[in-house]
mmCIF file with all atom_site columns, C-alpha atoms in Angstrom:
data_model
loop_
_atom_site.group_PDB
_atom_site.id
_atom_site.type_symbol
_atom_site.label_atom_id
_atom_site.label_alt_id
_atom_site.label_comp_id
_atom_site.label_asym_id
_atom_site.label_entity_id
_atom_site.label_seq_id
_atom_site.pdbx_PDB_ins_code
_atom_site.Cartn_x
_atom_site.Cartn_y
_atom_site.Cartn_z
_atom_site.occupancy
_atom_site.B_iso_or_equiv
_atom_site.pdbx_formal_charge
_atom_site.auth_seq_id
_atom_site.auth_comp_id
_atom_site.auth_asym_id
_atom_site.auth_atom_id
_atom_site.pdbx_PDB_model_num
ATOM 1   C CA . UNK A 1 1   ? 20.825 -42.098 -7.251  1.00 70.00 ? 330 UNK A CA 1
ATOM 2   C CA . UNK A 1 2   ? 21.902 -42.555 -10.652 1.00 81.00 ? 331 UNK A CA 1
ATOM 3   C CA . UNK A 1 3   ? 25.535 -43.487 -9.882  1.00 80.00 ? 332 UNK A CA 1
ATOM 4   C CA . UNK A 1 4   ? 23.895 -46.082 -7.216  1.00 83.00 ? 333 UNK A CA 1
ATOM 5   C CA . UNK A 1 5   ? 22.547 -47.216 -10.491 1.00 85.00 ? 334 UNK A CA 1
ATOM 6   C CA . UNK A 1 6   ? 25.938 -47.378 -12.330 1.00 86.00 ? 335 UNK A CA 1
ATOM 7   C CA . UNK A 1 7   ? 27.435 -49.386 -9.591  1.00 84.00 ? 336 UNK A CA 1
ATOM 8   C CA . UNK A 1 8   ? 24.822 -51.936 -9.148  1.00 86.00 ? 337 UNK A CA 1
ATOM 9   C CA . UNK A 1 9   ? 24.913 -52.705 -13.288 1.00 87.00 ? 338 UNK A CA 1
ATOM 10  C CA . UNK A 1 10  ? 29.132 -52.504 -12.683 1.00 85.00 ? 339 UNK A CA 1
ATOM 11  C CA . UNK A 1 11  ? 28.623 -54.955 -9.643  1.00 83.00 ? 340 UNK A CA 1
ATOM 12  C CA . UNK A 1 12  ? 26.482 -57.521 -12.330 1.00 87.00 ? 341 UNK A CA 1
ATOM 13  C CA . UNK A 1 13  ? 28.763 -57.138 -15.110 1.00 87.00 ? 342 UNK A CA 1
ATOM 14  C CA . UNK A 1 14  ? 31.789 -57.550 -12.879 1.00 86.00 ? 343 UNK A CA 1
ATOM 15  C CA . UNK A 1 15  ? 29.941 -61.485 -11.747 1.00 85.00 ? 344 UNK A CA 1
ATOM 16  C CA . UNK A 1 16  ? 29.431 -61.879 -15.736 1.00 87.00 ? 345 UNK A CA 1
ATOM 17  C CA . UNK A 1 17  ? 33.294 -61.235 -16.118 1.00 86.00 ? 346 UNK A CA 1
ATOM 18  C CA . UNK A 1 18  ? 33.795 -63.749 -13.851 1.00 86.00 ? 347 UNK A CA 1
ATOM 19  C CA . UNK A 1 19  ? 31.565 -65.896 -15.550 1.00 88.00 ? 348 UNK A CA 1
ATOM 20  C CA . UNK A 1 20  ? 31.856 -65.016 -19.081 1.00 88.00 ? 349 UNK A CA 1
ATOM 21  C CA . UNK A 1 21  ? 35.652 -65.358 -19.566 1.00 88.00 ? 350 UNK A CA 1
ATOM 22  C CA . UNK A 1 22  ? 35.878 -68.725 -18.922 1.00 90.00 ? 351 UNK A CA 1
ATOM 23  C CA . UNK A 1 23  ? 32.922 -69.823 -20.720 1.00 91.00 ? 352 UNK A CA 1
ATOM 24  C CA . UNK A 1 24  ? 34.016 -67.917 -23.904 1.00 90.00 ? 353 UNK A CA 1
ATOM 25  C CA . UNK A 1 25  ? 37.857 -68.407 -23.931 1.00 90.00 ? 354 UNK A CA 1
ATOM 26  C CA . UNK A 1 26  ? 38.019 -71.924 -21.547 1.00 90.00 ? 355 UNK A CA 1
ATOM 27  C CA . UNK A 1 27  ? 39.539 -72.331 -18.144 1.00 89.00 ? 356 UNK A CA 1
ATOM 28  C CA . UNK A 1 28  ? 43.481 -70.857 -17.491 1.00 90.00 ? 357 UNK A CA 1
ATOM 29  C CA . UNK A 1 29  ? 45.438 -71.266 -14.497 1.00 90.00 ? 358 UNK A CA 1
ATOM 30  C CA . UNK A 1 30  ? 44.871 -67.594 -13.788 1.00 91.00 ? 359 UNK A CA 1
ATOM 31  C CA . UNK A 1 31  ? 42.586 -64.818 -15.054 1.00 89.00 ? 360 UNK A CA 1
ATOM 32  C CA . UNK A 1 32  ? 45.746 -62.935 -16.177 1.00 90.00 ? 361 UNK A CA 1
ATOM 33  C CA . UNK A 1 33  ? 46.226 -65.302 -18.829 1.00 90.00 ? 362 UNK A CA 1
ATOM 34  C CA . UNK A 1 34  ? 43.206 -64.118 -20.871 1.00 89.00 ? 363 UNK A CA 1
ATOM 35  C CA . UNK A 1 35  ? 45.418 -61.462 -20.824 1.00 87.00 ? 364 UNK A CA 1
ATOM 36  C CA . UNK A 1 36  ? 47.573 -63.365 -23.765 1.00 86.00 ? 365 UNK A CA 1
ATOM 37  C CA . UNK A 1 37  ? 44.740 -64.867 -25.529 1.00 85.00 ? 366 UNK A CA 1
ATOM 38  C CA . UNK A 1 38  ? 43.086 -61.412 -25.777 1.00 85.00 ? 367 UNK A CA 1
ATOM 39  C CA . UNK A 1 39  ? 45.415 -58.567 -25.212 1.00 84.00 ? 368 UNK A CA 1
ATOM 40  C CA . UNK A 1 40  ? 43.028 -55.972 -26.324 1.00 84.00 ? 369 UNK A CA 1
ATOM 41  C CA . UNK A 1 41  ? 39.848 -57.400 -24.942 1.00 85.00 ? 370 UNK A CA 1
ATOM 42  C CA . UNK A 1 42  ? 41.161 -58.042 -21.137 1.00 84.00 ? 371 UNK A CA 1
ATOM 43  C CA . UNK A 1 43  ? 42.228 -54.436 -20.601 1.00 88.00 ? 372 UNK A CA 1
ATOM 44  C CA . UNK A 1 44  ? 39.027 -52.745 -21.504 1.00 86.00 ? 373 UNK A CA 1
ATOM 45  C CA . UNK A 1 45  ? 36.770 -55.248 -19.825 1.00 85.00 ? 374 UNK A CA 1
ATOM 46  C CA . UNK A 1 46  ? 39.181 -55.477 -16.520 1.00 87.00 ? 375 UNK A CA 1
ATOM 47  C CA . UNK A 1 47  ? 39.237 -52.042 -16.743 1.00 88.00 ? 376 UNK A CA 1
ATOM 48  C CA . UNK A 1 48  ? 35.437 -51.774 -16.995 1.00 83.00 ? 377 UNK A CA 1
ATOM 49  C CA . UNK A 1 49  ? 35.430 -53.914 -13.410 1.00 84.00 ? 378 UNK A CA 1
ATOM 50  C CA . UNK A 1 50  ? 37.581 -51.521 -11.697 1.00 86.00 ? 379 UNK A CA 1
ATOM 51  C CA . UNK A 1 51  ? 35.161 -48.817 -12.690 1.00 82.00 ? 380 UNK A CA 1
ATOM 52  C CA . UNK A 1 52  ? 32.661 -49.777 -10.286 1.00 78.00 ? 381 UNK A CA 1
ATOM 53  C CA . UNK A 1 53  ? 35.520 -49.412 -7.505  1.00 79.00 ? 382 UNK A CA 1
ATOM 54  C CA . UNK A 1 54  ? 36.277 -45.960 -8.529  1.00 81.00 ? 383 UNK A CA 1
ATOM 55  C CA . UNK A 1 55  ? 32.422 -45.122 -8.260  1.00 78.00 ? 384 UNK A CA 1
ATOM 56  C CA . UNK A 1 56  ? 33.230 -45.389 -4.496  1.00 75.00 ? 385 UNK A CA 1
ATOM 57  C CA . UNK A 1 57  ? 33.857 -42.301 -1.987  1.00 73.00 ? 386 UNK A CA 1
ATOM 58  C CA . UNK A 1 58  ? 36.183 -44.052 0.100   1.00 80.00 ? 387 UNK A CA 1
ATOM 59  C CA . UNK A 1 59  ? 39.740 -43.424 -0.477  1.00 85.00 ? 388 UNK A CA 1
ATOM 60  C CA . UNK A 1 60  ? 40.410 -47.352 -0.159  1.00 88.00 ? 389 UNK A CA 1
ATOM 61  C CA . UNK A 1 61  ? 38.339 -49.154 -2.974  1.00 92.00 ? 390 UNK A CA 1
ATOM 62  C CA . UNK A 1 62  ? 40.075 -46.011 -5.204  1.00 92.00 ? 391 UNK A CA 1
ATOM 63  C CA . UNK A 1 63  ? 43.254 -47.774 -4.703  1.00 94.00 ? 392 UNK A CA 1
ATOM 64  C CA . UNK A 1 64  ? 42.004 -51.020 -5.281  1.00 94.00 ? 393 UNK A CA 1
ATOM 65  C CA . UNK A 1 65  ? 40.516 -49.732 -8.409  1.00 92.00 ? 394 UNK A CA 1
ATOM 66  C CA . UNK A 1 66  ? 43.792 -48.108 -9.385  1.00 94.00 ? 395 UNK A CA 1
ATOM 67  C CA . UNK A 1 67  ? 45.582 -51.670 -8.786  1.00 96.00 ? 396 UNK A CA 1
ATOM 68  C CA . UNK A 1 68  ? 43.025 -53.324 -10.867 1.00 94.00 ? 397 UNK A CA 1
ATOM 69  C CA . UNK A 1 69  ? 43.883 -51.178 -13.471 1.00 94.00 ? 398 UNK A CA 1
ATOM 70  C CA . UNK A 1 70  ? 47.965 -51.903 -13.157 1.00 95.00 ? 399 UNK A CA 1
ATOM 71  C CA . UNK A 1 71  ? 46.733 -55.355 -13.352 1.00 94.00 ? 400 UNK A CA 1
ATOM 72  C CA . UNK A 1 72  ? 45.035 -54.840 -16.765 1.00 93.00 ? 401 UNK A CA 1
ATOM 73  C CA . UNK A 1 73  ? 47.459 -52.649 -18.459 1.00 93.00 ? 402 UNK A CA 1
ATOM 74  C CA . UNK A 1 74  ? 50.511 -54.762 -17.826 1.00 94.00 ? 403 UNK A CA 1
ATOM 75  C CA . UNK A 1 75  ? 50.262 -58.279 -18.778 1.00 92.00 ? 404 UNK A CA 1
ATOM 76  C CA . UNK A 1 76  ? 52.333 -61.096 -16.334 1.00 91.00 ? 405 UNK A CA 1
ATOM 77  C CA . UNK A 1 77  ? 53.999 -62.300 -19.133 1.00 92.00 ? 406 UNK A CA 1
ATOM 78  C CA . UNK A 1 78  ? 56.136 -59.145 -19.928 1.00 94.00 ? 407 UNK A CA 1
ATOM 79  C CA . UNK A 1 79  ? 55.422 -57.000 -16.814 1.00 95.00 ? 408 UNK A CA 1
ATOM 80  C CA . UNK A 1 80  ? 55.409 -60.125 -14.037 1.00 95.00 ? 409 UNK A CA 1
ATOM 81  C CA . UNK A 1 81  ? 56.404 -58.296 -10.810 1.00 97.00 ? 410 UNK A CA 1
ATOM 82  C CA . UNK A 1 82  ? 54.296 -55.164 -11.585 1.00 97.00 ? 411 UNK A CA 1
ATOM 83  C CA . UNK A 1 83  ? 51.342 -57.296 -12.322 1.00 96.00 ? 412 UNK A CA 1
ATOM 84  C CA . UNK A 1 84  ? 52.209 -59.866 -9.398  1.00 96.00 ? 413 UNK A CA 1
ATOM 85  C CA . UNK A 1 85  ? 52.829 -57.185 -6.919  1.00 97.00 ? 414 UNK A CA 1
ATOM 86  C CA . UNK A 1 86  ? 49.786 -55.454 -8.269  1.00 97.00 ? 415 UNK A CA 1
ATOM 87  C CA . UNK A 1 87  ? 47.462 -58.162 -7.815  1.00 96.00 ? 416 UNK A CA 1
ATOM 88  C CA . UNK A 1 88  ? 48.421 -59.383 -4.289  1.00 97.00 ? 417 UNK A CA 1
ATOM 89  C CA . UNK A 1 89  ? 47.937 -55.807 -2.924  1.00 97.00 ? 418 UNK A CA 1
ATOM 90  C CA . UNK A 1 90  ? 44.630 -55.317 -4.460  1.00 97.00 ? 419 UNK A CA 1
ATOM 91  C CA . UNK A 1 91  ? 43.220 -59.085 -3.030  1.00 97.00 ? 420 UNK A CA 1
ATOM 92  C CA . UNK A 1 92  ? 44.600 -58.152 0.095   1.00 97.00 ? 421 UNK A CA 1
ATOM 93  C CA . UNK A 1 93  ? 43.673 -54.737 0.217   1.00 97.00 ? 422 UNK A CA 1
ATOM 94  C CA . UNK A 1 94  ? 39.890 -55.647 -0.607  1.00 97.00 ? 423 UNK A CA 1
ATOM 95  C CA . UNK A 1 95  ? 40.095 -58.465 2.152   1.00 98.00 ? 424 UNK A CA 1
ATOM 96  C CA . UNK A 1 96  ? 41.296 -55.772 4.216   1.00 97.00 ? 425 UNK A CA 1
ATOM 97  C CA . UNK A 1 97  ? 38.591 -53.066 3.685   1.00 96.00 ? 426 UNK A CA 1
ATOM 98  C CA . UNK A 1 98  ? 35.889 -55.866 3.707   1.00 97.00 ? 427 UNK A CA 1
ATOM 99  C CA . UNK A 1 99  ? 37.023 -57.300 6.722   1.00 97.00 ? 428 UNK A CA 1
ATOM 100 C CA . UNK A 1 100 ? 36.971 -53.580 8.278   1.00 97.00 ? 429 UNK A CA 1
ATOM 101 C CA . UNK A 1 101 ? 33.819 -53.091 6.936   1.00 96.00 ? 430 UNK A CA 1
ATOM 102 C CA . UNK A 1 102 ? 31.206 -53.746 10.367  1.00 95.00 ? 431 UNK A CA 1
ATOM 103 C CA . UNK A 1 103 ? 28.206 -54.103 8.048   1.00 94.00 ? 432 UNK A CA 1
ATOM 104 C CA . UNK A 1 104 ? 29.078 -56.218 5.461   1.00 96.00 ? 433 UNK A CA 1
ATOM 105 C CA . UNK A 1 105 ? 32.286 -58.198 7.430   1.00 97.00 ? 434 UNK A CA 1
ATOM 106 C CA . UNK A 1 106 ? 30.942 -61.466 6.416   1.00 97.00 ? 435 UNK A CA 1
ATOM 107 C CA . UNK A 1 107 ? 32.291 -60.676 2.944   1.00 98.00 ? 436 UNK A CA 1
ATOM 108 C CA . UNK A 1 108 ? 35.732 -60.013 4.511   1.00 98.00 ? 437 UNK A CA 1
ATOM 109 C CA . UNK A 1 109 ? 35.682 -63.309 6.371   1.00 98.00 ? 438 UNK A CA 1
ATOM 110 C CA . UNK A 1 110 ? 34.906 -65.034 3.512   1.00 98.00 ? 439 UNK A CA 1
ATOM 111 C CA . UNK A 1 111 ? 37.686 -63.685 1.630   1.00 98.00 ? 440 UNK A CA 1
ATOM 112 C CA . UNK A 1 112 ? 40.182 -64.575 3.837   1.00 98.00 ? 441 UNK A CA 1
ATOM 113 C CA . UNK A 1 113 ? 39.095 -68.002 3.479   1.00 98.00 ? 442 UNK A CA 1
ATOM 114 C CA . UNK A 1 114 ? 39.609 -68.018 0.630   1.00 97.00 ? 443 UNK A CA 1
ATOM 115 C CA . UNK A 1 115 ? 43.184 -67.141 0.456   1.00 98.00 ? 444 UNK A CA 1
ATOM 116 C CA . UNK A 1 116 ? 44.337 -71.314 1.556   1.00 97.00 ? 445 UNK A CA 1
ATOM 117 C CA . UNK A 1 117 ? 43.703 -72.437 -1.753  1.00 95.00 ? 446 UNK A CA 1
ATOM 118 C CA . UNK A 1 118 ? 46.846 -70.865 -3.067  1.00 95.00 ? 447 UNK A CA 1
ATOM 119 C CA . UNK A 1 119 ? 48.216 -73.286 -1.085  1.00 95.00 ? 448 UNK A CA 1
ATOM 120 C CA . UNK A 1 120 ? 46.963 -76.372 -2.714  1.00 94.00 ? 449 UNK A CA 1
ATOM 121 C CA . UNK A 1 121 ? 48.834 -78.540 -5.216  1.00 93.00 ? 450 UNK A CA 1
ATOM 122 C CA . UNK A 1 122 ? 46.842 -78.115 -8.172  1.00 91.00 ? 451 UNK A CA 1
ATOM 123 C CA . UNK A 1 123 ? 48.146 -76.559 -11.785 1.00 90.00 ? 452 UNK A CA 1
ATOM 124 C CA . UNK A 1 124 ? 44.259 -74.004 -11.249 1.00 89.00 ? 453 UNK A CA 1
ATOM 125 C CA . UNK A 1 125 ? 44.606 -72.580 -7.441  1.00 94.00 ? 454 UNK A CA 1
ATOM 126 C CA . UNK A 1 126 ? 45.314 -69.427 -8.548  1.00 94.00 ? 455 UNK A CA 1
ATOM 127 C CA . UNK A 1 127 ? 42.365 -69.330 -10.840 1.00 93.00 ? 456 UNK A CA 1
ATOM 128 C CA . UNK A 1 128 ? 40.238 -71.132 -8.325  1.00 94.00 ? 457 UNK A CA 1
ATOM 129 C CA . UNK A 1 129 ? 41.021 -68.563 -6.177  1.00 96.00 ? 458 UNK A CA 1
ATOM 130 C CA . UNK A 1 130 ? 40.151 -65.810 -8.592  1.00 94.00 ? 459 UNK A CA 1
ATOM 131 C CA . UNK A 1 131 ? 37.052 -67.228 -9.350  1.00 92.00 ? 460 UNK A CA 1
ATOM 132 C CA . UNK A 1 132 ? 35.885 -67.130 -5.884  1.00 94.00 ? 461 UNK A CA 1
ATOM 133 C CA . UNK A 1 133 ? 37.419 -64.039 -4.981  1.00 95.00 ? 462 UNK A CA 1
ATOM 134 C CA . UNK A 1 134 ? 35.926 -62.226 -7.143  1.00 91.00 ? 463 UNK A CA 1
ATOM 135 C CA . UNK A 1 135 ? 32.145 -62.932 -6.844  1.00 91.00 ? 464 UNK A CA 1
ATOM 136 C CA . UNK A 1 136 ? 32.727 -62.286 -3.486  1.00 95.00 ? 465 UNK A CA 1
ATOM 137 C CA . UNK A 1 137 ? 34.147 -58.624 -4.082  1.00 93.00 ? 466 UNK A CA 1
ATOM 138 C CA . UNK A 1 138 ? 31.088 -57.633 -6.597  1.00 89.00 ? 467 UNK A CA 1
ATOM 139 C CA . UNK A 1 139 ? 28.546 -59.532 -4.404  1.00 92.00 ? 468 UNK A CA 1
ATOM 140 C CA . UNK A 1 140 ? 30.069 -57.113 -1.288  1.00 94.00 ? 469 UNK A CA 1
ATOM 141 C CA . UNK A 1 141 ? 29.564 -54.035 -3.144  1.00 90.00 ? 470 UNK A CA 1
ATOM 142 C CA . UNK A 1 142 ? 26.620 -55.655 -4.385  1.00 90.00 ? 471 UNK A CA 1
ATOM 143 C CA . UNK A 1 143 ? 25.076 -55.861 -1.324  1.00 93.00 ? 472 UNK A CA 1
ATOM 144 C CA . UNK A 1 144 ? 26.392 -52.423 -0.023  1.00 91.00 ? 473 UNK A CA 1
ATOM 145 C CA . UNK A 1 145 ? 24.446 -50.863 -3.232  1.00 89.00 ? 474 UNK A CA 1
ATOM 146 C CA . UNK A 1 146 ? 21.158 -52.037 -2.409  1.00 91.00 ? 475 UNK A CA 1
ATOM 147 C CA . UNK A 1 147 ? 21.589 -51.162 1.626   1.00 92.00 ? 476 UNK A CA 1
ATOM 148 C CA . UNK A 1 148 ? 22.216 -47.576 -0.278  1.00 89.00 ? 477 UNK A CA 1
ATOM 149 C CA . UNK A 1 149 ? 19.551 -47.906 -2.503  1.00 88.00 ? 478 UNK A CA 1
ATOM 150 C CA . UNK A 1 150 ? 17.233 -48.559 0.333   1.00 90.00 ? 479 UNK A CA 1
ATOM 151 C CA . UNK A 1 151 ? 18.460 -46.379 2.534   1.00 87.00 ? 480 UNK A CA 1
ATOM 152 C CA . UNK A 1 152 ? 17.355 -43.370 -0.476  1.00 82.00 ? 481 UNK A CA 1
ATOM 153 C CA . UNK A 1 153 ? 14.402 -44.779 -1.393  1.00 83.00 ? 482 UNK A CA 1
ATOM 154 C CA . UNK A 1 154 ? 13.269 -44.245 3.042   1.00 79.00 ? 483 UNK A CA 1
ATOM 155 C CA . UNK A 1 155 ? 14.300 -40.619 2.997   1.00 69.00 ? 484 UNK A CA 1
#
């Protein structure tokens, strides 16, 4: 019960990330780039987002976490392919598992929704895209907490 507990504050904190870092540092064209305007700071609180992944049992959202991790440590500026590559998988893995998810597939669907605004002609998609994406992964575990939670508190 107590690690239910852990993910549903990690599930909060990671919708604060998303809305804390560009109150406090100002919009980029990618969350990545916080990455150069705090290179100590982004690790640890990416890092602290991809904890709630590895809270899962499944095998899947353990990768993810472990991508979200590769993200963090290597910054796009001096690592670009490694943090590129890493970042693609983990979006697309996590629209994967979502949209493989029979429960909670709505999440999934809305991910990959999502994914045509990389395609639009602005300097911000990518952070757009982020932005989105990323409310939508912590309010899918979100959601998959408290189905757990009640599904303890019954028995």
């Amino acid at each position: 019960m107590k690690r239910l507990w852990l993910r549903f504050t990690l599930c909060l904190y990671a919708v604060m990330y998303t809305i804390g870092l560009p109150l406090i540092l100002g919009i980029e064209d990618s969350y990545s780039d916080y990455h150069n305007l705090k290179p100590i700071i982004f690790p640890i609180v990416t890092i602290g987002v991809s904890l709630g992944l590895w809270l899962h049992r499944s095998r899947e959202w353990k990768l993810a976490a472990f991508l979200l991790i590769i993200i963090a440590c290597f910054n796009n500026d001096d690592w670009t392919i490694i943090h590129n590559t890493s970042a693609i998988l983990f979006f697309i893995l996590s629209s994967y598992i979502m949209i493989n998810d029979k429960r909670f597939r709505l999440f999934g669907i809305m991910s990959i929704l999502a994914y045509p605004l990389l395609f639009i002609d602005i300097k911000e998609k990518l952070f757009i895209f982020e932005a989105i994406q990323i409310p939508i992964l912590s309010t899918y575990h979100l959601a998959r907490v408290l189905y757990l939670l009640k599904l303890k508190t019954k028995s």
